[in-house]
PDB file of C-alpha atoms in Angstrom:
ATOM      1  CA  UNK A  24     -73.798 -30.314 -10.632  1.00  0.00           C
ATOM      2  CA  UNK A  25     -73.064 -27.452  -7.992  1.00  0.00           C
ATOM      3  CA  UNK A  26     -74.512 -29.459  -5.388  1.00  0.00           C
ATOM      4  CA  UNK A  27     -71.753 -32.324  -6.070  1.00  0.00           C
ATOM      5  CA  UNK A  28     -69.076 -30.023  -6.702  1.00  0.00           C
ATOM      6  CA  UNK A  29     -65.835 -31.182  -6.483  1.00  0.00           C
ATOM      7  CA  UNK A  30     -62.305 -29.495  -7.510  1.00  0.00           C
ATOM      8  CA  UNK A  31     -58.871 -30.398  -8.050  1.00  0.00           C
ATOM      9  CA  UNK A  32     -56.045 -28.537  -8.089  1.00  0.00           C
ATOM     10  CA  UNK A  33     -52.124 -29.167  -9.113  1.00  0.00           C
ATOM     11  CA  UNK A  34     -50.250 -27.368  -6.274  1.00  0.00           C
ATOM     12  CA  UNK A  35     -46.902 -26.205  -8.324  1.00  0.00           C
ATOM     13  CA  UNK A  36     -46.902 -24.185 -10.854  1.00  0.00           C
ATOM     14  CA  UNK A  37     -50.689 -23.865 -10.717  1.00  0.00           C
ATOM     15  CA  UNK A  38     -51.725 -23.074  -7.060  1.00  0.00           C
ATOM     16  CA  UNK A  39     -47.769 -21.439  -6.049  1.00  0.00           C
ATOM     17  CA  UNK A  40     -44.805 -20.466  -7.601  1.00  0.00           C
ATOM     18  CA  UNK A  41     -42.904 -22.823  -7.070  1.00  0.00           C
ATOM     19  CA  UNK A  42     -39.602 -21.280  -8.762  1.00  0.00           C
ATOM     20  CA  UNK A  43     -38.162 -19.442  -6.261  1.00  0.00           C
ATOM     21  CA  UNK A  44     -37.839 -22.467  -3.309  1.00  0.00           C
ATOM     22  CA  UNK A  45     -37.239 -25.369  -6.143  1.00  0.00           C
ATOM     23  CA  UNK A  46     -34.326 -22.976  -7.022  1.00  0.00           C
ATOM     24  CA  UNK A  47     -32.741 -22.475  -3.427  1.00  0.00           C
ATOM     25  CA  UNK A  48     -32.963 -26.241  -2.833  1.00  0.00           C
ATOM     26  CA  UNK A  49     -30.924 -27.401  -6.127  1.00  0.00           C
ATOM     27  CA  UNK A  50     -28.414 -24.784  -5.217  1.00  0.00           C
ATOM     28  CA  UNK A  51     -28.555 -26.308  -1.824  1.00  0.00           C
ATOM     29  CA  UNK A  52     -28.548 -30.091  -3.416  1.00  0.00           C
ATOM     30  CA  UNK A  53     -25.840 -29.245  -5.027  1.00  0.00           C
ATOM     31  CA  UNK A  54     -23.685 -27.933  -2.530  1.00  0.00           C
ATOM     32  CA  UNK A  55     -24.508 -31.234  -0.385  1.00  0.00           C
ATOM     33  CA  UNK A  56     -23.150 -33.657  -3.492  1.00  0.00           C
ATOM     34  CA  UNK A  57     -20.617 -31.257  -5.292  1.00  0.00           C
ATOM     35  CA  UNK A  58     -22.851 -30.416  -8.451  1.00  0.00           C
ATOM     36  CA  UNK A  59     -23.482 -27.781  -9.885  1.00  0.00           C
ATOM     37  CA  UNK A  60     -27.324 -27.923 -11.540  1.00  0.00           C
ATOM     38  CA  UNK A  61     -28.440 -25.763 -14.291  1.00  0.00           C
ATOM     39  CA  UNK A  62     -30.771 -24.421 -12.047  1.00  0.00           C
ATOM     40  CA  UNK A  63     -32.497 -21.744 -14.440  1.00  0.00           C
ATOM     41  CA  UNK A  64     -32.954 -24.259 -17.213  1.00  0.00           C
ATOM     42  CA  UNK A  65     -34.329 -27.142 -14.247  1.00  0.00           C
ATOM     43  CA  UNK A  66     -36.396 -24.462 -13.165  1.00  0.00           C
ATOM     44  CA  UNK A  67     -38.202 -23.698 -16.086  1.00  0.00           C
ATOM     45  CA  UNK A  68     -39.537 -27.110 -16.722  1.00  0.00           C
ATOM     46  CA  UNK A  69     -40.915 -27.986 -13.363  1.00  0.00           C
ATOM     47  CA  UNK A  70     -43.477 -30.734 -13.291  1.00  0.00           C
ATOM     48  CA  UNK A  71     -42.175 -33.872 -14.080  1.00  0.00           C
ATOM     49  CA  UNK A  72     -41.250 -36.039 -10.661  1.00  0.00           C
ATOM     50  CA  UNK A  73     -37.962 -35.027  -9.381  1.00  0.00           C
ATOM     51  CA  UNK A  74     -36.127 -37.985  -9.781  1.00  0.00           C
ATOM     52  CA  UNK A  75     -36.463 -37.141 -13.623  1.00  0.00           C
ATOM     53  CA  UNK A  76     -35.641 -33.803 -13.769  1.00  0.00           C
ATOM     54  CA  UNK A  77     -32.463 -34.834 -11.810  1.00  0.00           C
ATOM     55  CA  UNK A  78     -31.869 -37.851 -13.776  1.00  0.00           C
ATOM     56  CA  UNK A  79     -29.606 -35.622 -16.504  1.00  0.00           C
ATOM     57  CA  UNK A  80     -27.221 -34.734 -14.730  1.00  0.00           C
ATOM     58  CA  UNK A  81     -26.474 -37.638 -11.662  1.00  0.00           C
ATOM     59  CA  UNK A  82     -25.228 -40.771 -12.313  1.00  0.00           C
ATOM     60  CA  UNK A  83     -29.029 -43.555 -12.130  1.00  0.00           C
ATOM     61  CA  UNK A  84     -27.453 -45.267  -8.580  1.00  0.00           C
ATOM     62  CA  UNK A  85     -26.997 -41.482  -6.999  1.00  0.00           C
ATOM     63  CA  UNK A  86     -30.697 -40.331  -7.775  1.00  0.00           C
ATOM     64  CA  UNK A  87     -32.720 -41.902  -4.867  1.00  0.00           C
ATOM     65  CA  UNK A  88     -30.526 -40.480  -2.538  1.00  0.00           C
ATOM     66  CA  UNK A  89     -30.403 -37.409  -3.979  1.00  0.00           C
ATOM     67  CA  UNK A  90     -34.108 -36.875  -4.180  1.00  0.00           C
ATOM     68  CA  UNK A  91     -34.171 -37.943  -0.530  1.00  0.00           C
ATOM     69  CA  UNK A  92     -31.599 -35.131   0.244  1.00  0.00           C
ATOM     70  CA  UNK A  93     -34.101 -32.649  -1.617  1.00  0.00           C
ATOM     71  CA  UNK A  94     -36.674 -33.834   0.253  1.00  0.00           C
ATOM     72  CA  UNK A  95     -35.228 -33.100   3.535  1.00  0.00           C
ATOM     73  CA  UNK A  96     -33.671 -30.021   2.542  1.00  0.00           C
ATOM     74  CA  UNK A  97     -36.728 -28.603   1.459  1.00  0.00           C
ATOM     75  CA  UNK A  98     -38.544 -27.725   4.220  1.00  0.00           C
ATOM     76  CA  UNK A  99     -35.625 -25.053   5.370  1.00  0.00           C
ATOM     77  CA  UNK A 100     -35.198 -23.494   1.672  1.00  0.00           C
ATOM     78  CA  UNK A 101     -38.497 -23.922  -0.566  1.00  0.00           C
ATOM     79  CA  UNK A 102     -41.402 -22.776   2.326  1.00  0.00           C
ATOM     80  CA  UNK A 103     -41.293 -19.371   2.927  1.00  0.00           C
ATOM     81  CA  UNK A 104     -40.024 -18.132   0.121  1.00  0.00           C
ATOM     82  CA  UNK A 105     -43.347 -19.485  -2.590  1.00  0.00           C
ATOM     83  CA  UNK A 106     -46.178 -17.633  -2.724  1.00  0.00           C
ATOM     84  CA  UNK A 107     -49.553 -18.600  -3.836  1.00  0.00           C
ATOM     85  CA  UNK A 108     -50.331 -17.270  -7.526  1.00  0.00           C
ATOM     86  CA  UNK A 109     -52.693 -14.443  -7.998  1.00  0.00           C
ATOM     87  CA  UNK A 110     -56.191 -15.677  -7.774  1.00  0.00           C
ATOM     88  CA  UNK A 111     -55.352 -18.973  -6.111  1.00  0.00           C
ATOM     89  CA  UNK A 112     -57.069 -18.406  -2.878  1.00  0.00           C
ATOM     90  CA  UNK A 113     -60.259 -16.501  -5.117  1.00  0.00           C
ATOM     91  CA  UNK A 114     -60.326 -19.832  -7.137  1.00  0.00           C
ATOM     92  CA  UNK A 115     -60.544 -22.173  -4.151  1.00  0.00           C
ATOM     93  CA  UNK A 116     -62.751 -19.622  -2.614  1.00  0.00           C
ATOM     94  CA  UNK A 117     -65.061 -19.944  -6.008  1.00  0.00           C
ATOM     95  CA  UNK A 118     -65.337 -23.530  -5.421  1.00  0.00           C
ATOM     96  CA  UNK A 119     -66.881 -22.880  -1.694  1.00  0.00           C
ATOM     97  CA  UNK A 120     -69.417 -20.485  -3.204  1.00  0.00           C
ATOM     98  CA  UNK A 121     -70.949 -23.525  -4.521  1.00  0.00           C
ATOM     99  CA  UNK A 122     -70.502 -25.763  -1.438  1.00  0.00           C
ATOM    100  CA  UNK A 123     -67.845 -27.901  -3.417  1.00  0.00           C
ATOM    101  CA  UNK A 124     -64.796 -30.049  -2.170  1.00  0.00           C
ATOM    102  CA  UNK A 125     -61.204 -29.237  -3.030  1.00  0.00           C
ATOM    103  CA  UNK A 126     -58.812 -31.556  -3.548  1.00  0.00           C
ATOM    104  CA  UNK A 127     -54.870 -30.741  -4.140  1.00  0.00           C
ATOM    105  CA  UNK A 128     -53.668 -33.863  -6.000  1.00  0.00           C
ATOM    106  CA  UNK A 129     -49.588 -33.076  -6.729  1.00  0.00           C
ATOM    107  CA  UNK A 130     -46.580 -35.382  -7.426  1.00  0.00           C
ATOM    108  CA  UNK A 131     -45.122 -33.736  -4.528  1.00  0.00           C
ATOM    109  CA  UNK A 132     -44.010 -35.738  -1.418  1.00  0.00           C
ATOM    110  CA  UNK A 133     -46.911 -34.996   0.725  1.00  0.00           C
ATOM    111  CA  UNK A 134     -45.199 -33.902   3.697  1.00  0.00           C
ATOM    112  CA  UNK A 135     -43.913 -30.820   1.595  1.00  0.00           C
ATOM    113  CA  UNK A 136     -47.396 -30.219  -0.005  1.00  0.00           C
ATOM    114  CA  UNK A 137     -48.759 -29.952   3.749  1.00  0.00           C
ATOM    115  CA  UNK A 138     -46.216 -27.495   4.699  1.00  0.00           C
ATOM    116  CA  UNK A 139     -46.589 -24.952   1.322  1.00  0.00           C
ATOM    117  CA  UNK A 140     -50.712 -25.184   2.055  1.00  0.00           C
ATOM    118  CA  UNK A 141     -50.304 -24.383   5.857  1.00  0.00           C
ATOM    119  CA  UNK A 142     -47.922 -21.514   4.996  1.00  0.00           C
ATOM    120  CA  UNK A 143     -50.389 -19.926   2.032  1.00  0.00           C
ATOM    121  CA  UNK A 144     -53.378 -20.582   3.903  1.00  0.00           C
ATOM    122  CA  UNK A 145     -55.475 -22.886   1.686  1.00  0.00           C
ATOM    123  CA  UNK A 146     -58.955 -24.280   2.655  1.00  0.00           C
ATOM    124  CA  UNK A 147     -58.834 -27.549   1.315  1.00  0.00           C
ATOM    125  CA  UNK A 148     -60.662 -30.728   1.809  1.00  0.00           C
ATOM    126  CA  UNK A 149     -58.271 -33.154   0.920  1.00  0.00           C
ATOM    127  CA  UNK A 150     -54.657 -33.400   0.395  1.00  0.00           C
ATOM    128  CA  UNK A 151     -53.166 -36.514  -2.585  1.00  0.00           C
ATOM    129  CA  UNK A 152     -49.235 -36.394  -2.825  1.00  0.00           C
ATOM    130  CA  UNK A 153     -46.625 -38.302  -4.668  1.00  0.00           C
ATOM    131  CA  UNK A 154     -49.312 -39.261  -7.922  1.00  0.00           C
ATOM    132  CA  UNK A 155     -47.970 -37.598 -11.435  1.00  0.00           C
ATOM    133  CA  UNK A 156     -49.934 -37.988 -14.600  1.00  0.00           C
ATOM    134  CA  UNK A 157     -52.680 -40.573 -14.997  1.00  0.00           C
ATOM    135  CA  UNK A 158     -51.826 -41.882 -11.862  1.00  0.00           C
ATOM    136  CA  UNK A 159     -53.993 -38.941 -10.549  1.00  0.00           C
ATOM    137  CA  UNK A 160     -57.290 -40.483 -12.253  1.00  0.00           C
ATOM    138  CA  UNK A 161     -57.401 -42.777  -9.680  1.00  0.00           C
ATOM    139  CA  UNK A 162     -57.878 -40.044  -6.419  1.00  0.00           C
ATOM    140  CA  UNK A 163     -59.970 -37.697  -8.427  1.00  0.00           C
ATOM    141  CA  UNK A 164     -62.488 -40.961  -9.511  1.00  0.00           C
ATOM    142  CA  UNK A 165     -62.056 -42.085  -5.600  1.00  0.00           C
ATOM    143  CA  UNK A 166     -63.024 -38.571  -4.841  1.00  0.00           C
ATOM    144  CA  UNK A 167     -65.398 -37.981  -6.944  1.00  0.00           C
ATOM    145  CA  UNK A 168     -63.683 -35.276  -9.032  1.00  0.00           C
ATOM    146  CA  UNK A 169     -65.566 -33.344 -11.803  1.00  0.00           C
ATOM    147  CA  UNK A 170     -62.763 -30.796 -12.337  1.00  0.00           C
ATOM    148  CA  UNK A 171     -58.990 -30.674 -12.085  1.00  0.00           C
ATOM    149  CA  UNK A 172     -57.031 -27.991 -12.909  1.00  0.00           C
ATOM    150  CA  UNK A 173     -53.407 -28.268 -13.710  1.00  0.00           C
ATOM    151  CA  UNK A 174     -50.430 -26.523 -15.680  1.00  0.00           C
ATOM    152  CA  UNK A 175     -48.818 -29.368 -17.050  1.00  0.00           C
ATOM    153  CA  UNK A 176     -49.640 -31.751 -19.999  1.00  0.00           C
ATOM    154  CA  UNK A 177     -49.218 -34.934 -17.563  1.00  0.00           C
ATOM    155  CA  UNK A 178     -52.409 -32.895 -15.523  1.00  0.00           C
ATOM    156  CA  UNK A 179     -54.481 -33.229 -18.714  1.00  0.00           C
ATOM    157  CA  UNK A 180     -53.592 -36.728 -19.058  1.00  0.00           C
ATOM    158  CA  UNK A 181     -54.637 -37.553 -15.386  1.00  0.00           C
ATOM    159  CA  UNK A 182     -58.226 -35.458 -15.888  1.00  0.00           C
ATOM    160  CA  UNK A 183     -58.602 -37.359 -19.188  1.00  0.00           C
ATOM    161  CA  UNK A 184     -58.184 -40.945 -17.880  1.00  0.00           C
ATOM    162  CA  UNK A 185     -60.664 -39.858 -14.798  1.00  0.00           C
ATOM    163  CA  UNK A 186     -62.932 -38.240 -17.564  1.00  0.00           C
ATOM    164  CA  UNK A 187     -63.205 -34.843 -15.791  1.00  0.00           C
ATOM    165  CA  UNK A 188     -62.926 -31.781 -16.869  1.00  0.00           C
ATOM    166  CA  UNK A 189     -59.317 -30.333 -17.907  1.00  0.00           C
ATOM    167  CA  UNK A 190     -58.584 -26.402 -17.378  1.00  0.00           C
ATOM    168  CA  UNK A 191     -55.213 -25.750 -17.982  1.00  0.00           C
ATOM    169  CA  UNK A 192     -53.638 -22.535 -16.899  1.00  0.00           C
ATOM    170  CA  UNK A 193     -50.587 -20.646 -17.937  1.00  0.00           C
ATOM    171  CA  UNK A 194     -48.094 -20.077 -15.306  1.00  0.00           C
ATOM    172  CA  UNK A 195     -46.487 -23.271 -15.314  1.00  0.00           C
ATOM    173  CA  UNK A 196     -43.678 -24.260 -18.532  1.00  0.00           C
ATOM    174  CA  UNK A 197     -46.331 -25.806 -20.929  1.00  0.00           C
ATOM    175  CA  UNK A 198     -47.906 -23.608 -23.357  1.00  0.00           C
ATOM    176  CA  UNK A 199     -50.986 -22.947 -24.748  1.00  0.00           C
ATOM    177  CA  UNK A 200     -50.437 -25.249 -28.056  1.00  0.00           C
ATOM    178  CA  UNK A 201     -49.134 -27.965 -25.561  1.00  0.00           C
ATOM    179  CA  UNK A 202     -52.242 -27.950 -23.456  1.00  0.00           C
ATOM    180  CA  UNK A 203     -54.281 -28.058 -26.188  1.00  0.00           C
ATOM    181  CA  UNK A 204     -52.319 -30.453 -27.839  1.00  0.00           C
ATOM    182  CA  UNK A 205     -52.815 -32.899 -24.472  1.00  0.00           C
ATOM    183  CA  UNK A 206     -56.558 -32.433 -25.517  1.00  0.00           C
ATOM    184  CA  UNK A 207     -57.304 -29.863 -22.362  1.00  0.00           C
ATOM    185  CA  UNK A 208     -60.891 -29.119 -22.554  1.00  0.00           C
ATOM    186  CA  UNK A 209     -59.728 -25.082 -21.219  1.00  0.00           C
ATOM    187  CA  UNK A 210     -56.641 -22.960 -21.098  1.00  0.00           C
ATOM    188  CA  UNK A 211     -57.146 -20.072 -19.139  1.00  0.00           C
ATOM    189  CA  UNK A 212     -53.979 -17.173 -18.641  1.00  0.00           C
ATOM    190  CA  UNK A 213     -54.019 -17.377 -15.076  1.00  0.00           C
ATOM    191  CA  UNK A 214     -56.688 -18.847 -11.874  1.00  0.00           C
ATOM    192  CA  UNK A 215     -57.493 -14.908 -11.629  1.00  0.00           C
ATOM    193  CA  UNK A 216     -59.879 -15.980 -14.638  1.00  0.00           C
ATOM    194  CA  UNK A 217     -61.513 -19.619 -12.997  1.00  0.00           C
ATOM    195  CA  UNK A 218     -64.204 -17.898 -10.878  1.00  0.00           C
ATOM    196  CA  UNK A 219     -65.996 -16.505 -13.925  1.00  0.00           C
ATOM    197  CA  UNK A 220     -64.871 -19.752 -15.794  1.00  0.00           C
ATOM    198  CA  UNK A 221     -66.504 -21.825 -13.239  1.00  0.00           C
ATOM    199  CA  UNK A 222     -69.984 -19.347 -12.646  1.00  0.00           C
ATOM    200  CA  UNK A 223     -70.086 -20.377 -16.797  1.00  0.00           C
ATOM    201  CA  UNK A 224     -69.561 -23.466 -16.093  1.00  0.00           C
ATOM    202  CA  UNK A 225     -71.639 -24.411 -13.574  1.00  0.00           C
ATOM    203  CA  UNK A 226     -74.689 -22.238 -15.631  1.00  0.00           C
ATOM    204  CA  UNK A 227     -74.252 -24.343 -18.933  1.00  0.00           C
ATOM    205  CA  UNK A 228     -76.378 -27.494 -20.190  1.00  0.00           C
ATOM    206  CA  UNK A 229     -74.673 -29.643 -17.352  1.00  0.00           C
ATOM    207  CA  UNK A 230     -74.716 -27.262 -14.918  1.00  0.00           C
TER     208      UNK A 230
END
């Protein structure tokens, strides 16, 4: 299998935190249309598209301009300040070890993705924005995807109607009954813990 290796990765919440720039932008959002988000609450549920975490709390005729607005503004206020999360560039780097492909496959608008994996530093093959829950099947089959690792429950749905392999890790708002619950084939804290996931892996019966 380690000679067809090939990885994907969910970039918020599982490859950076995206907290901290997601947070400046609402407040920023907000300012532009007079609103005043909830942003701690919004914050702590990242991973559905934007339009539906804004959807609460903006009349449905405001919301496509709005999440155009975010979109622009992001650049300027949601960049510099995310980090990648421990282990994210050790994980990616795990996948090289076995001459694999990575793949980032986000709902973000792809533009944005580009920017937060210039500004980290990530090696990686191939960049899918703008797909959200089983709509991600479709890149990792095109791809050729035998892993993708996610935070979310709508990332286990997209590995599950591919039929890859789910890991799940913890950073992002779903927990570890949730994951499992989605029918994740592996929850794991934190990415610090995929390299030795993946040596296992790789070892096993389909190895």
């Amino acid at each position: 299998m380690s000679a067809g290796l090939v990885v994907g990765f969910d970039l918020d919440m599982t490859l950076i935190d995206t907290v901290p720039g997601f947070r400046d932008v609402l407040i920023a959002l907000g300012a532009e249309l007079g609103v005043e988000f909830p942003v701690e609450e919004m914050t702590s549920k990242l991973g559905p598209p934007l339009e539906l975490l804004l959807a609460p709390y903006l009349p449905e005729e405001r919301i496509p301009a709005a999440g155009d607005l975010f979109r622009a503004l992001y650049p300027r206020h949601a960049i510099a300040n995310v980090p990648a999360f421990a282990g994210a560039h050790e994980a990616i780097a795990a996948v090289r070890k076995h001459a694999g492909r990575v793949l980032v496959v986000t709902g973000k608008y792809p533009q944005n993705a580009r920017l937060h994996l210039d500004h980290v530093g990530f090696d990686v093959d191939h960049l899918e924005g703008w797909v959200w829950g089983v709509g991600k099947a479709d890149v990792l089959t095109r791809e050729g995807a035998g892993i993708y690792v996610g935070d979310h429950v709508h990332d286990v749905e997209g590995a599950l109607a591919a039929g890859v392999t789910s890991v799940s890790v913890l950073t992002g708002g779903c927990t570890r009954a949730e994951l499992e619950g989605a029918g994740t084939h592996v929850v794991l804290e934190t990415l610090e813990e995929f390299p030795d996931w993946l040596e296992d892996y790789l070892a096993g019966p389909l190895g």
